[in-house]
Coordinates of C-alpha atoms in Angstrom, one line a residue:
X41 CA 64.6 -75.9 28.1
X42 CA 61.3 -75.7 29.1
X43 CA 60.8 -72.0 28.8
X44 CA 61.9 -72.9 25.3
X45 CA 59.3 -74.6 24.5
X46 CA 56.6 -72.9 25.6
X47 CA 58.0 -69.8 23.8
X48 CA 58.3 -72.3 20.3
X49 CA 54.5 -72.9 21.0
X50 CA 53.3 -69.6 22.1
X51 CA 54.9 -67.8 18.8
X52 CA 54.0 -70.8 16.7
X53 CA 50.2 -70.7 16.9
X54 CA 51.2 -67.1 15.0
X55 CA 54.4 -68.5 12.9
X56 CA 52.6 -71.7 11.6
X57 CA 49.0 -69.8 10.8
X58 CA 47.4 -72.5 12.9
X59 CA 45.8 -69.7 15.5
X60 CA 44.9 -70.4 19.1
X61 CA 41.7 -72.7 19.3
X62 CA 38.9 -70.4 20.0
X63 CA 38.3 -71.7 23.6
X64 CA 41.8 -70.5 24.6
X65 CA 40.9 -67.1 23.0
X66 CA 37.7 -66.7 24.7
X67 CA 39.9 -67.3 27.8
X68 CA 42.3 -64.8 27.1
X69 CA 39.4 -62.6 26.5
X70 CA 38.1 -63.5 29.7
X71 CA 41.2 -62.7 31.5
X72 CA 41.0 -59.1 29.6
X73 CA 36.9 -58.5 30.5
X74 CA 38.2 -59.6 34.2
X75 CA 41.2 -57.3 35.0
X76 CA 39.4 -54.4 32.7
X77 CA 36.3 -54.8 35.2
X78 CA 38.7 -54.9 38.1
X79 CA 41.2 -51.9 37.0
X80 CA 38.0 -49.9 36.6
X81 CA 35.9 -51.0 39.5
X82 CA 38.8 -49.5 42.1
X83 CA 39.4 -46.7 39.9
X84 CA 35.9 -45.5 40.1
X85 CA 36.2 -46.5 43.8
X86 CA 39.2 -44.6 44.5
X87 CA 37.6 -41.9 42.4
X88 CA 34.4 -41.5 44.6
X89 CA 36.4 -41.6 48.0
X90 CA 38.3 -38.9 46.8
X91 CA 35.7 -36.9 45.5
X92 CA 33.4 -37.5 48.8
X93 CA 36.3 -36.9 51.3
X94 CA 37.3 -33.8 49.5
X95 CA 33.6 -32.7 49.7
X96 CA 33.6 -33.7 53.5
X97 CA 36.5 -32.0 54.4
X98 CA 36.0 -28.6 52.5
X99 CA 33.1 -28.5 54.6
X100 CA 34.2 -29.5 58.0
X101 CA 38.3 -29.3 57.6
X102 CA 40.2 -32.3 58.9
X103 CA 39.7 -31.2 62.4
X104 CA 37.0 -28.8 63.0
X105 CA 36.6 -26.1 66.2
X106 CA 33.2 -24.9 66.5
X107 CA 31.3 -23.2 69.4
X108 CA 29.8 -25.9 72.1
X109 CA 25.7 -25.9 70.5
X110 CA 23.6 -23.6 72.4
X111 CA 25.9 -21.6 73.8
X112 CA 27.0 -18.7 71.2
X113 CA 26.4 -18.8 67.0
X114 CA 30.1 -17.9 66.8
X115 CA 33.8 -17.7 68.0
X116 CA 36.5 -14.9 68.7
X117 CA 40.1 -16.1 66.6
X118 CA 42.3 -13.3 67.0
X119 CA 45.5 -13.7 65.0
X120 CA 47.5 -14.2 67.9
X121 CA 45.3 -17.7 68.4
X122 CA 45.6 -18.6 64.7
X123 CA 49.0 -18.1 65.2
X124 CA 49.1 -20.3 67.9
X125 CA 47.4 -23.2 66.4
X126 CA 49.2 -23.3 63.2
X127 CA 52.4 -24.1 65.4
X128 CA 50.7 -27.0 66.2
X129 CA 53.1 -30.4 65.2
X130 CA 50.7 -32.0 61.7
X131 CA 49.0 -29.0 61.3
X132 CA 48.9 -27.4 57.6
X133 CA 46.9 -24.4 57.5
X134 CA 43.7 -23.2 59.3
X135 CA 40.5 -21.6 57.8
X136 CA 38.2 -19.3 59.4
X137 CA 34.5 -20.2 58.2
X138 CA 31.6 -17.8 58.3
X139 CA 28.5 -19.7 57.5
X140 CA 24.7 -18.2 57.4
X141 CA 21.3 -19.8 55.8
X142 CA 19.5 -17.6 53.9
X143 CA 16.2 -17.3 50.8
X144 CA 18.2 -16.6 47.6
X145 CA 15.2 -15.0 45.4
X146 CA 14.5 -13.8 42.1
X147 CA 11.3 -12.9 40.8
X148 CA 10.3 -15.9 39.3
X149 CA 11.6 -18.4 41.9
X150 CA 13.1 -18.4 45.5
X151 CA 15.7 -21.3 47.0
X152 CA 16.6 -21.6 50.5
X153 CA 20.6 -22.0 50.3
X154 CA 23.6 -21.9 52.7
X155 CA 26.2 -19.3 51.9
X156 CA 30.0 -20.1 53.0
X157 CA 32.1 -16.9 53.3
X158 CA 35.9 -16.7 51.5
X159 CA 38.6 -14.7 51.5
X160 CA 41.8 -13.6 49.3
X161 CA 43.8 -15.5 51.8
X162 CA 41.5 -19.0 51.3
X163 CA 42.4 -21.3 48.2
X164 CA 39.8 -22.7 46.2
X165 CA 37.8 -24.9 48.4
X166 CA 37.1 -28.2 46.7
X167 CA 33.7 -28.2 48.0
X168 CA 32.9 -25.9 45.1
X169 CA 33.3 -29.0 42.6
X170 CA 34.0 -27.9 38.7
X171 CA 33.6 -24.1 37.7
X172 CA 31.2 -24.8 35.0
X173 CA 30.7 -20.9 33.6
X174 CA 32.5 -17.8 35.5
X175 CA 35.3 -18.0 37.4
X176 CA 36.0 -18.7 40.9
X177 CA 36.1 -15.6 42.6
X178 CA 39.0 -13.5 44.5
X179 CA 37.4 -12.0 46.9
X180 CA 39.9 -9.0 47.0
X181 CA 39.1 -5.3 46.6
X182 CA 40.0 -4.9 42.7
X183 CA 37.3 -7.9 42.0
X184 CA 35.8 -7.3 38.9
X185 CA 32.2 -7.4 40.6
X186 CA 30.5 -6.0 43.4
X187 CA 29.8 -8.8 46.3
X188 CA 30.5 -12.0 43.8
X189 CA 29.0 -15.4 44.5
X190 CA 29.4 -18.9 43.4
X191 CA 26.3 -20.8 43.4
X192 CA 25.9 -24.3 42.6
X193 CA 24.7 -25.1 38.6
X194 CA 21.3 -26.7 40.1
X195 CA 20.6 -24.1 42.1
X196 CA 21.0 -21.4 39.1
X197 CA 18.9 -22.9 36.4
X198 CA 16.2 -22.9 39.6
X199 CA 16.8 -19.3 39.9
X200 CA 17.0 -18.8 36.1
X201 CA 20.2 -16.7 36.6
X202 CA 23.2 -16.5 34.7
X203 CA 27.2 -15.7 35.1
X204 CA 27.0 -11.7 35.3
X205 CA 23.1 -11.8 36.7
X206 CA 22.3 -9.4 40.0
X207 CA 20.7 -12.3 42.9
X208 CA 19.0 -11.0 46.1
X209 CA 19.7 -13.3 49.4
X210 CA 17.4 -12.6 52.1
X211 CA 18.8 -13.5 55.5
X212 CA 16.5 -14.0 58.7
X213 CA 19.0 -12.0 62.0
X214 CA 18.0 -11.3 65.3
X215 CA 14.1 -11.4 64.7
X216 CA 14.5 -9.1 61.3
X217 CA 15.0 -9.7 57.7
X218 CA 18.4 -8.5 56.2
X219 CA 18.9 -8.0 52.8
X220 CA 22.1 -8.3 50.7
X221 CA 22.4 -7.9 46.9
X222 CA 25.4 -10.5 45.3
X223 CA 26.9 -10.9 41.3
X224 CA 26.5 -13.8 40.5
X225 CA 30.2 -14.3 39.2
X226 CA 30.6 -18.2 38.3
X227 CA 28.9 -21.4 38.7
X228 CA 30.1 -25.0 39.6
X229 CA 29.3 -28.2 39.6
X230 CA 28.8 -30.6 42.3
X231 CA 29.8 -30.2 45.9
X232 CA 25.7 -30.6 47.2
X233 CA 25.5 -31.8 50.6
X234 CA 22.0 -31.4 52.1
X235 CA 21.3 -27.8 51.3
X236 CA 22.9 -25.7 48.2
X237 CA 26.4 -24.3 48.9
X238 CA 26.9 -21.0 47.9
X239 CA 30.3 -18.9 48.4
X240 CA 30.5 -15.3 49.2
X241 CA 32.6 -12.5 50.7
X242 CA 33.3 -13.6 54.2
X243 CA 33.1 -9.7 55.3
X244 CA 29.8 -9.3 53.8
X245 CA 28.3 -12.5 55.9
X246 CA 30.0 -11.1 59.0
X247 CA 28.6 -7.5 58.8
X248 CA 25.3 -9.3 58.4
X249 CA 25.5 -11.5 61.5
X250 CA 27.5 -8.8 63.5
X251 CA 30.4 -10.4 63.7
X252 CA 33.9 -8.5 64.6
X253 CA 36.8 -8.8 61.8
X254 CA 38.3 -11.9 64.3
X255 CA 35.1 -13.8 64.1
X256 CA 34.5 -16.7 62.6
X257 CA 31.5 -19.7 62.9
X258 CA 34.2 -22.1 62.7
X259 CA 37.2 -22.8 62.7
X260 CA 38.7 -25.9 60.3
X261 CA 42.1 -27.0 60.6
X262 CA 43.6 -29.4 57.9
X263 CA 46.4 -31.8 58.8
X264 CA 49.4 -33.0 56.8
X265 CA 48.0 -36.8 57.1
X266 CA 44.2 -37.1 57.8
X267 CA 44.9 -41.1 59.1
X268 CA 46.4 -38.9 62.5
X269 CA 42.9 -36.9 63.3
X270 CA 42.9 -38.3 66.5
X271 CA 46.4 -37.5 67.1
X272 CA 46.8 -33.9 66.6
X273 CA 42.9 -33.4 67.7
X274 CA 45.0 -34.4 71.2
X275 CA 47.4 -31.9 70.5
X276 CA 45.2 -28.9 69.6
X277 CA 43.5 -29.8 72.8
X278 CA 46.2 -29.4 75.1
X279 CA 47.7 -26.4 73.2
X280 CA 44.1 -24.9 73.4
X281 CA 43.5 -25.8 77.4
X282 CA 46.8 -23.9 78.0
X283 CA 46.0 -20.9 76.5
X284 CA 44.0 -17.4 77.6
X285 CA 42.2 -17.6 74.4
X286 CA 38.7 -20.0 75.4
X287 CA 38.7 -18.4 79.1
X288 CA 35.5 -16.9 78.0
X289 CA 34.6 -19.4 75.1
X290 CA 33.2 -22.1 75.0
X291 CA 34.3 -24.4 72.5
X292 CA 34.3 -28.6 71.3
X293 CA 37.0 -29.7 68.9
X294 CA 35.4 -33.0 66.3
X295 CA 37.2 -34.8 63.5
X296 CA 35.7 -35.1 60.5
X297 CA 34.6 -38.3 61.2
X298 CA 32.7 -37.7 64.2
X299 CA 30.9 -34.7 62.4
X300 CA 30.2 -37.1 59.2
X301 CA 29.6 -40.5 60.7
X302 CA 27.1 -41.6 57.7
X303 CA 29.4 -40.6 54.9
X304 CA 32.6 -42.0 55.9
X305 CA 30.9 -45.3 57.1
X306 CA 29.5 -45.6 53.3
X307 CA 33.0 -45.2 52.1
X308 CA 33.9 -48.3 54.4
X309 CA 31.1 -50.4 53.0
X310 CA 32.5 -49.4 49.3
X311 CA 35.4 -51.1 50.2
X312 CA 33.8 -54.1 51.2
X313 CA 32.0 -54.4 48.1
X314 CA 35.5 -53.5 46.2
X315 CA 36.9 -56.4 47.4
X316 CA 33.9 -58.7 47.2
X317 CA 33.8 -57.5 43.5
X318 CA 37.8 -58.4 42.7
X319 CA 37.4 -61.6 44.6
X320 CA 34.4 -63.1 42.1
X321 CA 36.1 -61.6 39.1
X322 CA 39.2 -62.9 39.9
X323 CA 37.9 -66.4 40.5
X324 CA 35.9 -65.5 36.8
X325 CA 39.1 -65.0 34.7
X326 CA 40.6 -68.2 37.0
X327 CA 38.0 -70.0 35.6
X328 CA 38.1 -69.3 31.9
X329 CA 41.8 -69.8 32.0
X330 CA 41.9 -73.2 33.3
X331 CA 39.2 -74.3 30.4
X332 CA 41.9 -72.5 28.1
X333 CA 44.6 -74.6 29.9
X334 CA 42.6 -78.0 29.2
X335 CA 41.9 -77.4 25.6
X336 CA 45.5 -76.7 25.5
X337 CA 47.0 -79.6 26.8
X338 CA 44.3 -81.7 24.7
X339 CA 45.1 -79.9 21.3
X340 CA 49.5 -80.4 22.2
X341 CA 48.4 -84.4 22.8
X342 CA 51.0 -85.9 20.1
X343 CA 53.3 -83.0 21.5
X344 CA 53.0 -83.9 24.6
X345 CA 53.4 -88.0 23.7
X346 CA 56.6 -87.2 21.9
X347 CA 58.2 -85.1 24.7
X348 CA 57.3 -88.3 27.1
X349 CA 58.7 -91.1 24.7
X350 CA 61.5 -89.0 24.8
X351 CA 62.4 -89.1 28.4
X352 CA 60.8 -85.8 29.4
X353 CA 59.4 -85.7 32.8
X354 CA 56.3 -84.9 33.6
X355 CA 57.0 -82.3 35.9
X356 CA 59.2 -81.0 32.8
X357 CA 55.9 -80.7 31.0
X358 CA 53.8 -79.1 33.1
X359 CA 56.5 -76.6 33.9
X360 CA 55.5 -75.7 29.9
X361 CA 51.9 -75.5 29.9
X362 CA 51.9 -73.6 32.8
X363 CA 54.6 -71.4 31.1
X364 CA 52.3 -71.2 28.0
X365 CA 49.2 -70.7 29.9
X366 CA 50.9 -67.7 31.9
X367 CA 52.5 -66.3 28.6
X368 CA 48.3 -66.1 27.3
X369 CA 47.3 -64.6 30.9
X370 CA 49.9 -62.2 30.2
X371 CA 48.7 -61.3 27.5
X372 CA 45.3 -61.3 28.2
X373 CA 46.6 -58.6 31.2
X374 CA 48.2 -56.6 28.9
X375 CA 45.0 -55.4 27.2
X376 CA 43.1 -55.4 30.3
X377 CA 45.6 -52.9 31.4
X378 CA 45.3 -51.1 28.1
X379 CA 41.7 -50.8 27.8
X380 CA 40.9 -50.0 31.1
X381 CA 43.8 -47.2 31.4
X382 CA 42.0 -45.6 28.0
X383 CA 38.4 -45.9 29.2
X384 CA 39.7 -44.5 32.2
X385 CA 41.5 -41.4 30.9
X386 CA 38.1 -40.5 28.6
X387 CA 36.2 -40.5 32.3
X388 CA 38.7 -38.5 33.9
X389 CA 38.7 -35.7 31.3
X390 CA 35.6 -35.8 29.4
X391 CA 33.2 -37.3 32.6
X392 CA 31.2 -38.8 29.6
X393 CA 29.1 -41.3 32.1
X394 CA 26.7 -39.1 34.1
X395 CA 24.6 -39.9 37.1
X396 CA 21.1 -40.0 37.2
X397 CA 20.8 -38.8 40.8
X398 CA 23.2 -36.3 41.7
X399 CA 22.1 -35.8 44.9
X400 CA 22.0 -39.6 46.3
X401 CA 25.6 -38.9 45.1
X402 CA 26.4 -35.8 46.0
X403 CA 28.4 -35.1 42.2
X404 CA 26.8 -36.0 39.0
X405 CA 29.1 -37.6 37.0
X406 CA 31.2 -40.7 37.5
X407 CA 34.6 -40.0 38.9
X408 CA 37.8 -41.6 38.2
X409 CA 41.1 -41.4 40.1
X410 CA 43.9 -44.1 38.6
X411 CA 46.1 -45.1 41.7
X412 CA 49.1 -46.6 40.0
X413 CA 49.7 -48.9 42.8
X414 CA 46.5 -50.2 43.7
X415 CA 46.6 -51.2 39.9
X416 CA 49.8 -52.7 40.6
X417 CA 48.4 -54.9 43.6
X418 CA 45.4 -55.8 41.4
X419 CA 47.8 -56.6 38.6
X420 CA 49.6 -59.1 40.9
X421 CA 46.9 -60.7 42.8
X422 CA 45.1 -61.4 39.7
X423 CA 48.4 -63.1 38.3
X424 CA 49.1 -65.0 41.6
X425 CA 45.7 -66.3 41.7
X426 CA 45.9 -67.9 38.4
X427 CA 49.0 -69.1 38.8
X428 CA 47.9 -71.1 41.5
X429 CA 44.3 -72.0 39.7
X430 CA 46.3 -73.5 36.9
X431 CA 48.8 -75.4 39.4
X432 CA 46.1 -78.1 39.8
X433 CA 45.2 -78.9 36.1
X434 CA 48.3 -79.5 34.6
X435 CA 48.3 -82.4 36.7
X436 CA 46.4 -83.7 33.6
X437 CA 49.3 -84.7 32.0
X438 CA 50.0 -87.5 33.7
X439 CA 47.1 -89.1 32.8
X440 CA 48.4 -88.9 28.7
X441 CA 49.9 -92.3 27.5
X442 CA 53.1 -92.0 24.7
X443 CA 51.3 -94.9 23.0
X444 CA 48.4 -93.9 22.5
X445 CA 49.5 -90.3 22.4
X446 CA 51.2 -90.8 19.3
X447 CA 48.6 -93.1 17.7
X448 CA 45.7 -89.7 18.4
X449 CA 45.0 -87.8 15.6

């Protein structure tokens, strides 16, 4: 019976042409500002972790086995040891890196850049962002071009060179300056951290730095789940201290977090702030709804007399407002969830709102990732919390005499 009635008065502000009194819409509205800025606000969140992790760990893999510093500038990986590794219990795949700084130069301008070498057995690497113009390259013998590159979009209009354009690198070895003439085959987006990123054929950087066909700067390992780092880092350990393959080498194995302590640690704080953020705004659209809630019960005053002259309890009545107020939140929830998803969706494929400062944030647009159940538990909390806000003023009620109820006009 109660449900009834707050049903007969929810549809009847629309049946009877009386409308909701404008208080009650502004805090419907602000129940819809509140979950939009919520649903958003951990989308974009979710969006930049993603984004920033991805960028972190196409640069130093999951797990990452490197040379100790100052013993050697590289590391021996026969197949055999590859092999070996990729047995390893959580590990996905492993990918050899061949990394050299060099002067990328044209005749107008010069740009000191870092150049990453690929492979035809490497997938795309998602520190190379968005392929803006080109096409990310093969690296196989029937490419279309002669020593292709990928170069960052930045670093190109600083060059002044195109998709197609020739682009000397200049590389400083052994106390002489190599040369190596690349095509200049697409260029991305994104992906900047510290230095420009460039991508080139991996056997090109080794024959520069004089490495054999089983070398390799690094090595970076990628795990099925990144939350067990430390776990198969343990693994790879033992399986490495077993084998004939570092008797001669001298290697350190680092996760990801160890090698990018800043980064990571920002994406902690972000969280922080997240939930800061979804507390206040919760609290907000708490707020507007209980003024909504005491205009309602002060507009339904006869209603409310009648019902109590009757013999209605009081907990009987509030069981209605609070239905009524709920059946508002939900709809106010409803277009939060609407407007948000759509604004969303134009961000993820259209990336409309830019960033000023790419390289404070090492991309330069906004991202957005939409994690259907993080909108879930934001689409409950926010409707547990205002369920309990609006516990304490129906209590009002009570205070509502039948007499002079029905004598209020």
């Amino acid at each position: 019976m109660d449900l009834f009635f707050a049903r007969r008065l929810f549809g009847g502000n629309r049946n009877e042409g009386r409308g909701i009194a404008p208080i009650v819409r502004l805090s419907v509205i602000g129940i819809t500002l509140s979950l939009m800025v919520m649903l958003i606000t951990v989308s974009i969140a979710a969006g930049f972790k993603h984004n920033i992790r991805s960028l972190v760990y196409g640069y130093t893999g999951h797990l990452c086995i490197a040379p100790v510093a100052g013993t050697a500038d590289h590391l021996h990986a026969p197949r055999e040891m590859l092999a070996m590794l990729d047995d390893v219990p959580g590990v996905e795949r492993i990918v050899p890196s061949v990394e050299m700084t060099g002067v990328a130069k044209t005749d107008s301008a010069f740009v000191g850049i870092m150049l990453i070498g690929g492979d035809s057995l490497q997938s795309p690497n998602p520190l190379f962002g968005k392929i803006v113009s080109g096409r990310y390259p093969s690296f196989r013998a029937a490419d279309s071009v002669d020593n292709p590159i990928l170069l960052p979009q930045a670093t190109a209009r600083q060059l002044r060179v195109s998709t197609g354009d020739k682009l000397r690198v200049y590389f400083a070895r052994d106390d002489r300056m190599r040369l190596r003439a690349f095509t200049v085959a697409g260029l991305y987006s994104g992906g900047k951290i510290g230095v420009p990123i460039a991508l080139a054929p991996a056997d090109v950087l080794r024959r520069v730095g004089g490495f054999g066909a089983d070398d390799a700067g690094r090595l970076l390992l990628y795990i099925d789940n990144p939350d067990d780092a430390d776990r198969v880092l343990t693994r790879v350990f033992d399986r490495l201290s077993a084998s004939s393959f570092v008797e001669d080498q001298r290697l350190t194995i680092n996760t990801a977090a160890e090698l990018n302590p800043v980064m990571l640690d920002w994406l902690s704080a972000l969280d922080t702030n997240v939930v800061i953020l979804l507390t206040l705004m919760g609290l907000v659209g708490g707020f507007t709804m209980i003024a909504g809630l005491v205009v309602l019960v002060m507009d339904k005053t006869q209603f409310i007399g009648t019902l109590k002259a009757l013999g209605s309890s009081e907990s009987s009545l509030r069981r209605i407002f609070l239905y009524l107020a709920m059946m508002l939140v939900g709809r106010g929830m409803l277009w939060g969830n609407a407007i948000a998803l759509v604004l969303c969706l134009l961000q993820q494929h259209f990336r409309w709102v830019r960033l000023l400062d790419p390289d404070i944030y090492y991309m330069d647009y906004v991202p957005v990732q939409v994690d259907w159940l993080t909108w879930l538990m934001v689409n409950l909390g926010t409707l547990l919390l205002t369920f309990l806000m609006l516990l304490v003023p129906t209590h009002i009620i009570s205070r509502i005499s039948p007499v002079r109820a029905l004598r209020f006009e």
